[in-house]
């Protein structure tokens, strides 16, 4: 088992181990005095894994309840949260009881938000089952839900009691979800770790998933521990995301995954950086080649105007400027503020 310790305000461990899903009960027992556990999962994941988690919880004497919501981003709204609250209240969950989030990013975000707000906050354990959630959204304590006006507009920072990552859960995923995670994995190499980027260039990441997950989670842990509330360094994690979010928006969030959009965003912003002399020449080509190797797209036909307009709605914009994340070279990143009215010109062409 690999363990990554996270020392945020409330410290916790991320355990990475094949088959750890069957030890969820043991882990919960070691960390909590709960009597009851509500397992929150979705219709894709429940048939594969809910009984394994429930059996391990029952074996440790926990009383359990399962809440299953319809899989997909369309479920990520306050109506689903209200249904989760009803399950928790009807099951008479108290402040000492815990939630387990079993699923991808949508599940972790919503179950985490329910845990952050029910009875003003109860503990929860994350069992992320998608590659994207394992390397990215399960670290950092961000929880939340979409509003009709935009994604993740309501939420809270709430650190889990523990994160249990079982790489075997990836075996049941369709390929596009693996590709989705690869976008964020390549991002970590770009922003912080040239040696890891070279490893991804030389090896097949999918054959070394435990190591790859450990590296990504450790990088994110380091960044988040230094900047829990996203005031500075944490912005580097948004590399490729300003344009990536704009692209997702222009696609109306269908037909393109987050990781695909981030891949395009990373390549585009790095090309723009090179054109302005802010990034070492050849960097964008290297990122593009690596993305293509993992079947990620690297360009799109949207105009700079359309991208800039879509990006301006981004909630991360502040004071009439957007903080772009640029690379000096592979492995070294920095933020670069650009006035909103100059964004279109910066993206270029
Ligand atoms: Mg992301």
PDB file of N, CA and C in Angstrom, residues 220-271:
ATOM      1  N   UNK A 220      -0.259  17.356  -5.978  1.00  0.00           N
ATOM      2  CA  UNK A 220      -1.417  18.168  -5.584  1.00  0.00           C
ATOM      3  C   UNK A 220      -1.403  18.417  -4.080  1.00  0.00           C
ATOM      4  N   UNK A 221      -1.045  17.387  -3.315  1.00  0.00           N
ATOM      5  CA  UNK A 221      -0.949  17.534  -1.859  1.00  0.00           C
ATOM      6  C   UNK A 221       0.018  18.673  -1.501  1.00  0.00           C
ATOM      7  N   UNK A 222       1.187  18.670  -2.129  1.00  0.00           N
ATOM      8  CA  UNK A 222       2.193  19.694  -1.818  1.00  0.00           C
ATOM      9  C   UNK A 222       1.652  21.095  -2.107  1.00  0.00           C
ATOM     10  N   UNK A 223       1.009  21.230  -3.250  1.00  0.00           N
ATOM     11  CA  UNK A 223       0.492  22.542  -3.643  1.00  0.00           C
ATOM     12  C   UNK A 223      -0.640  22.974  -2.709  1.00  0.00           C
ATOM     13  N   UNK A 224      -1.566  22.063  -2.446  1.00  0.00           N
ATOM     14  CA  UNK A 224      -2.741  22.395  -1.641  1.00  0.00           C
ATOM     15  C   UNK A 224      -2.352  22.667  -0.191  1.00  0.00           C
ATOM     16  N   UNK A 225      -1.388  21.908   0.338  1.00  0.00           N
ATOM     17  CA  UNK A 225      -0.978  22.120   1.738  1.00  0.00           C
ATOM     18  C   UNK A 225      -0.402  23.513   1.919  1.00  0.00           C
ATOM     19  N   UNK A 226       0.270  23.998   0.875  1.00  0.00           N
ATOM     20  CA  UNK A 226       0.865  25.327   0.990  1.00  0.00           C
ATOM     21  C   UNK A 226      -0.164  26.428   0.759  1.00  0.00           C
ATOM     22  N   UNK A 227      -1.328  26.069   0.218  1.00  0.00           N
ATOM     23  CA  UNK A 227      -2.301  27.088  -0.201  1.00  0.00           C
ATOM     24  C   UNK A 227      -3.713  26.506  -0.175  1.00  0.00           C
ATOM     25  N   UNK A 228      -4.208  26.271   1.068  1.00  0.00           N
ATOM     26  CA  UNK A 228      -5.457  25.521   1.210  1.00  0.00           C
ATOM     27  C   UNK A 228      -6.670  26.210   0.579  1.00  0.00           C
ATOM     28  N   UNK A 229      -6.711  27.546   0.663  1.00  0.00           N
ATOM     29  CA  UNK A 229      -7.909  28.263   0.210  1.00  0.00           C
ATOM     30  C   UNK A 229      -7.751  28.936  -1.153  1.00  0.00           C
ATOM     31  N   UNK A 230      -6.801  28.473  -1.922  1.00  0.00           N
ATOM     32  CA  UNK A 230      -6.644  28.932  -3.293  1.00  0.00           C
ATOM     33  C   UNK A 230      -6.373  30.429  -3.409  1.00  0.00           C
ATOM     34  N   UNK A 231      -5.359  30.900  -2.675  1.00  0.00           N
ATOM     35  CA  UNK A 231      -5.006  32.319  -2.754  1.00  0.00           C
ATOM     36  C   UNK A 231      -3.839  32.533  -3.707  1.00  0.00           C
ATOM     37  N   UNK A 232      -2.997  31.551  -3.871  1.00  0.00           N
ATOM     38  CA  UNK A 232      -1.808  31.771  -4.678  1.00  0.00           C
ATOM     39  C   UNK A 232      -1.391  30.553  -5.483  1.00  0.00           C
ATOM     40  N   UNK A 233      -0.484  29.757  -4.883  1.00  0.00           N
ATOM     41  CA  UNK A 233       0.145  28.670  -5.631  1.00  0.00           C
ATOM     42  C   UNK A 233      -0.873  27.684  -6.229  1.00  0.00           C
ATOM     43  N   UNK A 234      -1.978  27.511  -5.523  1.00  0.00           N
ATOM     44  CA  UNK A 234      -2.970  26.551  -5.990  1.00  0.00           C
ATOM     45  C   UNK A 234      -3.501  26.895  -7.383  1.00  0.00           C
ATOM     46  N   UNK A 235      -3.397  28.163  -7.722  1.00  0.00           N
ATOM     47  CA  UNK A 235      -3.847  28.568  -9.061  1.00  0.00           C
ATOM     48  C   UNK A 235      -3.083  27.828 -10.157  1.00  0.00           C
ATOM     49  N   UNK A 236      -1.863  27.390  -9.851  1.00  0.00           N
ATOM     50  CA  UNK A 236      -1.075  26.671 -10.864  1.00  0.00           C
ATOM     51  C   UNK A 236      -1.777  25.399 -11.329  1.00  0.00           C
ATOM     52  N   UNK A 237      -2.609  24.845 -10.450  1.00  0.00           N
ATOM     53  CA  UNK A 237      -3.361  23.637 -10.816  1.00  0.00           C
ATOM     54  C   UNK A 237      -4.361  23.921 -11.925  1.00  0.00           C
ATOM     55  N   UNK A 238      -4.596  25.216 -12.172  1.00  0.00           N
ATOM     56  CA  UNK A 238      -5.532  25.596 -13.239  1.00  0.00           C
ATOM     57  C   UNK A 238      -4.861  25.680 -14.606  1.00  0.00           C
ATOM     58  N   UNK A 239      -3.613  25.232 -14.701  1.00  0.00           N
ATOM     59  CA  UNK A 239      -2.938  25.245 -16.005  1.00  0.00           C
ATOM     60  C   UNK A 239      -3.814  24.526 -17.046  1.00  0.00           C
ATOM     61  N   UNK A 240      -4.056  25.198 -18.166  1.00  0.00           N
ATOM     62  CA  UNK A 240      -4.889  24.625 -19.225  1.00  0.00           C
ATOM     63  C   UNK A 240      -6.379  24.769 -18.979  1.00  0.00           C
ATOM     64  N   UNK A 241      -6.747  25.270 -17.773  1.00  0.00           N
ATOM     65  CA  UNK A 241      -8.154  25.263 -17.386  1.00  0.00           C
ATOM     66  C   UNK A 241      -8.942  26.495 -17.815  1.00  0.00           C
ATOM     67  N   UNK A 242      -8.284  27.658 -17.956  1.00  0.00           N
ATOM     68  CA  UNK A 242      -9.038  28.852 -18.365  1.00  0.00           C
ATOM     69  C   UNK A 242      -9.623  28.602 -19.754  1.00  0.00           C
ATOM     70  N   UNK A 243      -8.775  28.165 -20.675  1.00  0.00           N
ATOM     71  CA  UNK A 243      -9.284  27.839 -22.017  1.00  0.00           C
ATOM     72  C   UNK A 243     -10.049  26.520 -22.005  1.00  0.00           C
ATOM     73  N   UNK A 244      -9.607  25.578 -21.166  1.00  0.00           N
ATOM     74  CA  UNK A 244     -10.308  24.289 -21.070  1.00  0.00           C
ATOM     75  C   UNK A 244     -11.766  24.476 -20.668  1.00  0.00           C
ATOM     76  N   UNK A 245     -11.989  25.301 -19.627  1.00  0.00           N
ATOM     77  CA  UNK A 245     -13.376  25.569 -19.207  1.00  0.00           C
ATOM     78  C   UNK A 245     -14.151  26.276 -20.320  1.00  0.00           C
ATOM     79  N   UNK A 246     -13.475  27.190 -21.014  1.00  0.00           N
ATOM     80  CA  UNK A 246     -14.144  27.914 -22.108  1.00  0.00           C
ATOM     81  C   UNK A 246     -14.572  26.915 -23.192  1.00  0.00           C
ATOM     82  N   UNK A 247     -13.695  25.973 -23.508  1.00  0.00           N
ATOM     83  CA  UNK A 247     -14.014  24.970 -24.536  1.00  0.00           C
ATOM     84  C   UNK A 247     -15.169  24.083 -24.085  1.00  0.00           C
ATOM     85  N   UNK A 248     -15.128  23.653 -22.824  1.00  0.00           N
ATOM     86  CA  UNK A 248     -16.238  22.835 -22.299  1.00  0.00           C
ATOM     87  C   UNK A 248     -17.560  23.590 -22.429  1.00  0.00           C
ATOM     88  N   UNK A 249     -17.509  24.897 -22.141  1.00  0.00           N
ATOM     89  CA  UNK A 249     -18.710  25.726 -22.208  1.00  0.00           C
ATOM     90  C   UNK A 249     -19.201  25.825 -23.661  1.00  0.00           C
ATOM     91  N   UNK A 250     -18.265  26.034 -24.586  1.00  0.00           N
ATOM     92  CA  UNK A 250     -18.646  26.150 -25.998  1.00  0.00           C
ATOM     93  C   UNK A 250     -19.211  24.836 -26.539  1.00  0.00           C
ATOM     94  N   UNK A 251     -18.814  23.737 -25.939  1.00  0.00           N
ATOM     95  CA  UNK A 251     -19.382  22.426 -26.295  1.00  0.00           C
ATOM     96  C   UNK A 251     -20.663  22.132 -25.504  1.00  0.00           C
ATOM     97  N   UNK A 252     -21.083  23.088 -24.668  1.00  0.00           N
ATOM     98  CA  UNK A 252     -22.228  22.900 -23.776  1.00  0.00           C
ATOM     99  C   UNK A 252     -22.058  21.655 -22.920  1.00  0.00           C
ATOM    100  N   UNK A 253     -20.795  21.353 -22.549  1.00  0.00           N
ATOM    101  CA  UNK A 253     -20.466  20.259 -21.643  1.00  0.00           C
ATOM    102  C   UNK A 253     -20.892  18.890 -22.157  1.00  0.00           C
ATOM    103  N   UNK A 254     -21.109  18.778 -23.469  1.00  0.00           N
ATOM    104  CA  UNK A 254     -21.405  17.444 -24.000  1.00  0.00           C
ATOM    105  C   UNK A 254     -20.457  17.150 -25.158  1.00  0.00           C
ATOM    106  N   UNK A 255     -20.083  15.898 -25.296  1.00  0.00           N
ATOM    107  CA  UNK A 255     -19.238  15.496 -26.406  1.00  0.00           C
ATOM    108  C   UNK A 255     -17.754  15.729 -26.169  1.00  0.00           C
ATOM    109  N   UNK A 256     -17.410  16.309 -25.034  1.00  0.00           N
ATOM    110  CA  UNK A 256     -15.992  16.485 -24.716  1.00  0.00           C
ATOM    111  C   UNK A 256     -15.836  16.296 -23.206  1.00  0.00           C
ATOM    112  N   UNK A 257     -14.783  15.579 -22.806  1.00  0.00           N
ATOM    113  CA  UNK A 257     -14.574  15.397 -21.367  1.00  0.00           C
ATOM    114  C   UNK A 257     -13.720  16.553 -20.840  1.00  0.00           C
ATOM    115  N   UNK A 258     -13.698  16.689 -19.519  1.00  0.00           N
ATOM    116  CA  UNK A 258     -12.890  17.731 -18.879  1.00  0.00           C
ATOM    117  C   UNK A 258     -11.417  17.568 -19.280  1.00  0.00           C
ATOM    118  N   UNK A 259     -10.931  16.332 -19.214  1.00  0.00           N
ATOM    119  CA  UNK A 259      -9.516  16.083 -19.530  1.00  0.00           C
ATOM    120  C   UNK A 259      -9.174  16.431 -20.972  1.00  0.00           C
ATOM    121  N   UNK A 260     -10.088  16.148 -21.896  1.00  0.00           N
ATOM    122  CA  UNK A 260      -9.868  16.498 -23.303  1.00  0.00           C
ATOM    123  C   UNK A 260      -9.777  18.016 -23.460  1.00  0.00           C
ATOM    124  N   UNK A 261     -10.708  18.726 -22.822  1.00  0.00           N
ATOM    125  CA  UNK A 261     -10.720  20.192 -22.932  1.00  0.00           C
ATOM    126  C   UNK A 261      -9.459  20.785 -22.301  1.00  0.00           C
ATOM    127  N   UNK A 262      -9.023  20.217 -21.183  1.00  0.00           N
ATOM    128  CA  UNK A 262      -7.804  20.709 -20.525  1.00  0.00           C
ATOM    129  C   UNK A 262      -6.589  20.467 -21.425  1.00  0.00           C
ATOM    130  N   UNK A 263      -6.557  19.324 -22.120  1.00  0.00           N
ATOM    131  CA  UNK A 263      -5.440  19.031 -23.028  1.00  0.00           C
ATOM    132  C   UNK A 263      -5.342  20.118 -24.099  1.00  0.00           C
ATOM    133  N   UNK A 264      -6.466  20.437 -24.714  1.00  0.00           N
ATOM    134  CA  UNK A 264      -6.473  21.495 -25.741  1.00  0.00           C
ATOM    135  C   UNK A 264      -6.039  22.822 -25.116  1.00  0.00           C
ATOM    136  N   UNK A 265      -6.581  23.116 -23.926  1.00  0.00           N
ATOM    137  CA  UNK A 265      -6.253  24.366 -23.235  1.00  0.00           C
ATOM    138  C   UNK A 265      -4.766  24.478 -22.916  1.00  0.00           C
ATOM    139  N   UNK A 266      -4.152  23.371 -22.494  1.00  0.00           N
ATOM    140  CA  UNK A 266      -2.717  23.395 -22.154  1.00  0.00           C
ATOM    141  C   UNK A 266      -1.876  23.711 -23.392  1.00  0.00           C
ATOM    142  N   UNK A 267      -2.232  23.062 -24.498  1.00  0.00           N
ATOM    143  CA  UNK A 267      -1.445  23.263 -25.720  1.00  0.00           C
ATOM    144  C   UNK A 267      -1.641  24.693 -26.241  1.00  0.00           C
ATOM    145  N   UNK A 268      -2.896  25.171 -26.244  1.00  0.00           N
ATOM    146  CA  UNK A 268      -3.169  26.511 -26.785  1.00  0.00           C
ATOM    147  C   UNK A 268      -2.489  27.610 -25.969  1.00  0.00           C
ATOM    148  N   UNK A 269      -2.595  27.513 -24.654  1.00  0.00           N
ATOM    149  CA  UNK A 269      -2.041  28.593 -23.822  1.00  0.00           C
ATOM    150  C   UNK A 269      -0.510  28.564 -23.900  1.00  0.00           C
ATOM    151  N   UNK A 270       0.046  27.366 -24.090  1.00  0.00           N
ATOM    152  CA  UNK A 270       1.508  27.266 -24.174  1.00  0.00           C
ATOM    153  C   UNK A 270       2.003  27.803 -25.518  1.00  0.00           C
ATOM    154  N   UNK A 271       1.228  27.559 -26.578  1.00  0.00           N
ATOM    155  CA  UNK A 271       1.575  28.166 -27.882  1.00  0.00           C
ATOM    156  C   UNK A 271       1.542  29.686 -27.772  1.00  0.00           C
TER     157      UNK A 271
END
